[in-house]
CSV table of C-alpha atoms in Angstrom, one decimal:
chain,number,residue,atom,x,y,z
B,1132,MET,CA,-34.1,142.6,-12.7
B,1133,PRO,CA,-30.9,143.4,-14.6
B,1134,ILE,CA,-27.7,143.9,-12.5
B,1135,GLN,CA,-27.9,147.4,-11.1
B,1136,VAL,CA,-24.7,149.6,-11.0
B,1137,GLN,CA,-24.3,152.9,-9.2
B,1138,THR,CA,-21.4,155.2,-9.8
B,1139,ILE,CA,-20.3,157.4,-7.0
B,1140,VAL,CA,-17.4,159.6,-8.2
B,1141,SER,CA,-15.0,160.8,-5.5
B,1142,ALA,CA,-12.8,163.9,-5.6
B,1143,PRO,CA,-9.9,164.9,-5.9
B,1144,PHE,CA,-9.0,162.2,-8.4
B,1145,GLU,CA,-12.4,161.6,-10.1
B,1146,GLU,CA,-12.2,158.0,-9.2
B,1147,ASN,CA,-15.3,155.8,-9.6
B,1148,SER,CA,-16.6,154.0,-6.8
B,1149,TYR,CA,-19.4,151.5,-7.4
B,1150,VAL,CA,-22.4,149.9,-5.6
B,1151,VAL,CA,-23.5,146.8,-7.6
B,1152,TRP,CA,-26.4,144.7,-6.6
B,1153,ASP,CA,-29.1,142.3,-8.2
B,1154,GLY,CA,-31.2,142.0,-5.1
B,1155,PRO,CA,-31.3,143.1,-1.3
B,1156,GLU,CA,-27.7,142.7,-0.9
B,1157,CYS,CA,-24.9,144.6,-2.8
B,1158,VAL,CA,-21.2,144.9,-3.0
B,1159,ILE,CA,-19.1,148.0,-2.8
B,1160,VAL,CA,-16.3,148.4,-5.2
B,1161,ASP,CA,-13.2,150.6,-4.8
B,1162,PRO,CA,-14.5,153.0,-2.1
B,1163,GLY,CA,-12.7,156.4,-2.4
B,1164,PHE,CA,-12.3,159.7,-0.7
B,1165,GLU,CA,-15.9,160.4,-0.2
B,1166,PRO,CA,-17.3,157.5,1.6
B,1167,ASP,CA,-20.4,159.4,3.0
B,1168,LEU,CA,-21.7,159.7,-0.5
B,1169,ILE,CA,-21.8,155.8,-0.5
B,1170,VAL,CA,-23.3,155.4,2.8
B,1171,ASP,CA,-26.0,157.7,1.7
B,1172,PHE,CA,-26.9,155.8,-1.5
B,1173,ILE,CA,-26.8,152.7,0.3
B,1174,THR,CA,-29.2,153.8,3.0
B,1175,SER,CA,-31.5,155.4,0.3
B,1176,ARG,CA,-31.9,152.0,-1.4
B,1177,ASN,CA,-32.1,150.0,2.0
B,1178,LEU,CA,-29.5,147.7,0.7
B,1179,GLN,CA,-27.4,145.2,2.7
B,1180,VAL,CA,-23.7,145.3,2.2
B,1181,ALA,CA,-22.1,141.8,1.5
B,1182,ALA,CA,-18.5,142.9,0.9
B,1183,ILE,CA,-16.2,145.6,0.1
B,1184,LEU,CA,-14.0,144.9,-2.9
B,1185,ASN,CA,-10.9,146.4,-4.1
B,1186,THR,CA,-9.5,146.0,-7.5
B,1187,HIS,CA,-6.2,147.5,-6.5
B,1188,GLY,CA,-4.5,149.3,-3.7
B,1189,HIS,CA,-3.6,152.7,-5.0
B,1190,VAL,CA,-4.9,155.4,-2.4
B,1191,ASP,CA,-7.8,156.9,-4.5
B,1192,HIS,CA,-9.3,153.3,-4.8
B,1193,ILE,CA,-9.1,152.5,-0.9
B,1194,ALA,CA,-9.4,155.7,0.8
B,1195,GLY,CA,-13.0,154.8,2.1
B,1196,ASN,CA,-12.2,151.4,3.2
B,1197,ALA,CA,-12.1,152.1,6.9
B,1198,ALA,CA,-15.0,154.3,6.8
B,1199,MET,CA,-16.9,151.4,5.2
B,1200,LYS,CA,-15.6,148.7,7.6
B,1201,LYS,CA,-16.9,151.2,10.3
B,1202,ALA,CA,-20.2,151.5,8.8
B,1203,TYR,CA,-20.5,147.7,7.8
B,1204,PRO,CA,-18.3,145.9,10.2
B,1205,ASP,CA,-19.5,142.5,9.0
B,1206,ALA,CA,-18.8,143.1,5.6
B,1207,PRO,CA,-15.5,141.5,4.5
B,1208,LEU,CA,-12.8,143.6,2.7
B,1209,MET,CA,-11.2,141.9,-0.2
B,1210,ILE,CA,-8.3,142.7,-2.5
B,1211,GLY,CA,-5.9,140.8,-4.9
B,1212,ARG,CA,-3.3,139.0,-3.1
B,1213,GLY,CA,-0.5,140.8,-4.8
B,1214,ASP,CA,-1.8,144.4,-3.5
B,1215,ALA,CA,-2.5,143.2,-0.1
B,1216,LEU,CA,0.6,145.5,1.4
B,1217,MET,CA,-0.8,148.6,-0.1
B,1218,LEU,CA,-3.8,148.6,2.1
B,1219,THR,CA,-1.7,149.2,5.4
B,1220,ASP,CA,1.4,150.9,4.1
B,1221,ALA,CA,1.2,154.4,3.0
B,1222,ASN,CA,4.3,154.6,1.0
B,1223,VAL,CA,3.4,151.6,-1.1
B,1224,ASN,CA,-0.2,152.8,-1.8
B,1225,MET,CA,1.3,156.2,-2.9
B,1226,SER,CA,-0.7,158.4,-0.3
B,1227,ALA,CA,2.4,159.3,1.7
B,1228,ALA,CA,3.8,160.8,-1.6
B,1229,PHE,CA,0.9,163.1,-1.9
B,1230,GLY,CA,1.5,164.1,1.9
B,1231,LEU,CA,-1.5,162.7,3.2
B,1232,PRO,CA,-0.7,159.3,4.4
B,1233,ILE,CA,-3.7,157.0,4.3
B,1234,VAL,CA,-4.0,153.4,5.4
B,1235,SER,CA,-6.8,150.7,5.3
B,1236,PRO,CA,-7.7,148.0,7.6
B,1237,ALA,CA,-6.1,144.8,6.4
B,1238,ALA,CA,-7.9,142.6,4.0
B,1239,ASP,CA,-10.3,139.8,5.5
B,1240,ARG,CA,-9.7,137.7,2.1
B,1241,LEU,CA,-7.2,137.8,-0.5
B,1242,LEU,CA,-8.4,137.0,-4.0
B,1243,ASP,CA,-6.5,135.0,-6.7
B,1244,ASP,CA,-6.4,134.6,-10.4
B,1245,GLY,CA,-9.0,132.3,-11.7
B,1246,GLU,CA,-11.0,131.7,-8.6
B,1247,THR,CA,-14.8,132.3,-8.5
B,1248,LEU,CA,-16.2,134.8,-5.8
B,1249,GLU,CA,-19.8,133.9,-4.9
B,1250,ILE,CA,-21.4,136.7,-3.0
B,1251,ALA,CA,-24.7,138.8,-3.0
B,1252,GLY,CA,-26.0,136.6,-5.5
B,1253,PHE,CA,-23.1,137.2,-7.9
B,1254,LYS,CA,-20.5,134.7,-9.2
B,1255,PHE,CA,-17.6,136.9,-10.1
B,1256,GLN,CA,-14.9,135.6,-11.9
B,1257,ILE,CA,-11.4,136.8,-10.6
B,1258,MET,CA,-8.9,137.8,-13.2
B,1259,HIS,CA,-5.2,139.0,-12.2
B,1260,ILE,CA,-4.2,141.8,-14.8
B,1261,PRO,CA,-1.0,143.3,-13.7
B,1262,GLY,CA,0.6,146.4,-15.1
B,1263,HIS,CA,-1.0,149.3,-13.5
B,1264,SER,CA,-0.3,147.7,-9.9
B,1265,PRO,CA,1.3,144.4,-9.3
B,1266,GLY,CA,-1.8,142.6,-7.8
B,1267,HIS,CA,-4.5,144.3,-9.8
B,1268,ILE,CA,-7.5,142.2,-10.3
B,1269,VAL,CA,-10.8,142.6,-12.0
B,1270,PHE,CA,-14.2,141.2,-11.2
B,1271,TYR,CA,-16.3,139.6,-14.2
B,1272,GLN,CA,-19.8,138.6,-13.9
B,1273,PRO,CA,-21.6,138.0,-17.5
B,1274,GLY,CA,-22.7,141.4,-18.7
B,1275,ILE,CA,-20.5,143.6,-16.7
B,1276,LEU,CA,-16.5,143.9,-15.8
B,1277,LEU,CA,-15.5,145.9,-12.8
B,1278,GLY,CA,-12.3,146.7,-14.3
B,1279,GLY,CA,-10.5,149.4,-12.0
B,1280,ASP,CA,-7.7,150.9,-13.8
B,1281,VAL,CA,-7.0,148.4,-16.5
B,1282,LEU,CA,-8.9,149.5,-19.4
B,1283,PHE,CA,-10.5,152.8,-20.0
B,1284,ARG,CA,-12.7,154.2,-22.8
B,1285,GLU,CA,-10.2,154.5,-25.6
B,1286,SER,CA,-7.2,154.3,-23.1
B,1287,ILE,CA,-5.6,152.1,-20.5
B,1288,GLY,CA,-4.2,152.6,-17.0
B,1289,ARG,CA,-0.9,154.3,-16.4
B,1290,THR,CA,2.2,152.0,-16.2
B,1291,ASP,CA,4.7,154.4,-14.6
B,1292,PHE,CA,3.9,153.8,-11.2
B,1293,PRO,CA,6.1,151.6,-8.9
B,1294,GLY,CA,5.6,148.0,-10.1
B,1295,GLY,CA,4.0,149.0,-13.5
B,1296,SER,CA,4.5,147.4,-16.7
B,1297,LEU,CA,3.1,148.4,-20.0
B,1298,ALA,CA,4.0,144.9,-21.4
B,1299,LEU,CA,2.0,143.2,-18.7
B,1300,LEU,CA,-1.1,145.3,-18.8
B,1301,LEU,CA,-1.3,145.1,-22.7
B,1302,SER,CA,-1.0,141.3,-22.4
B,1303,GLY,CA,-3.4,140.8,-19.8
B,1304,ILE,CA,-5.9,142.8,-21.7
B,1305,ARG,CA,-5.4,140.7,-24.8
B,1306,THR,CA,-5.5,137.4,-23.0
B,1307,LYS,CA,-8.0,137.8,-20.5
B,1308,LEU,CA,-10.5,140.6,-21.5
B,1309,TRP,CA,-10.7,140.4,-25.3
B,1310,PRO,CA,-12.1,136.8,-25.2
B,1311,LEU,CA,-15.2,138.2,-23.1
B,1312,PRO,CA,-18.3,139.0,-25.3
B,1313,ASP,CA,-18.3,142.2,-27.1
B,1314,ASP,CA,-21.2,143.6,-25.2
B,1315,THR,CA,-19.6,143.4,-21.9
B,1316,ILE,CA,-19.9,146.6,-20.2
B,1317,VAL,CA,-16.8,147.8,-18.6
B,1318,TYR,CA,-17.0,149.8,-15.5
B,1319,PRO,CA,-13.6,151.5,-15.0
B,1320,GLY,CA,-11.8,153.3,-12.2
B,1321,HIS,CA,-12.1,156.8,-13.7
B,1322,ASN,CA,-14.1,158.1,-16.5
B,1323,GLU,CA,-17.3,156.8,-18.3
B,1324,PRO,CA,-18.1,153.2,-19.0
B,1325,THR,CA,-17.4,151.4,-22.1
B,1326,THR,CA,-17.5,148.0,-23.9
B,1327,ILE,CA,-15.3,145.3,-24.8
B,1328,GLY,CA,-16.4,145.5,-28.4
B,1329,HIS,CA,-15.8,149.0,-28.6
B,1330,GLU,CA,-12.2,149.0,-27.2
B,1331,LYS,CA,-11.2,146.2,-29.3
B,1332,ASN,CA,-12.1,148.4,-32.3
B,1333,GLU,CA,-11.3,152.0,-31.1
B,1334,ASN,CA,-8.8,151.9,-28.3
B,1335,PRO,CA,-5.5,153.1,-30.0
B,1336,PHE,CA,-3.3,151.3,-27.4
B,1337,LEU,CA,-5.0,147.8,-28.7
B,1338,ILE,CA,-6.1,148.7,-32.0
B,1339,GLY,CA,-6.5,145.9,-34.3
B,1340,ASP,CA,-6.6,143.1,-31.7
B,1341,GLY,CA,-10.3,142.5,-32.2
B,1342,GLN,CA,-9.9,142.0,-35.7
B,1343,GLU,CA,-7.1,139.3,-35.4
């Protein structure tokens, strides 16, 4: 059975939460503001939740963490080491700025660049790609990239938030994502999926990199 990925879009930021599975266990990626939709889907498929994964700590990607931990208390919550503070500080995760301070339970495990996360039958390679947020990570399993707000279809993540850096983001994409197979499907934090090959050739922020 190929890897299964279910996208669950959460208002008000149209953030993509994902349920990913390749057997009876699944992982939840970036639970947003509509956690009930995630629980309903998991229940409908009779899946067991092995972990809750955050690509980064901005509020739209962590707003559902508390509900996920309540629904699945045995599932460890994981995030990149550099964004750990965002979980528990409403100012740092930017929710306070929107007038709706939200915090998450603290992480059960912090992830570092270059390590392999073996869970739910997957072997995710962890890549630290800062620029959108200081500790942003992506999860790569051959065939798919759970990319958060790094690379979008013909666009990239914003770099004007605190701790952002356009130079770091572009460098991370070039050095860590471009070596991946062109047919790798990128599941981003917003909007529709894309592929590494498409972005090498069509992304206006990085066009030409795939030809060098």
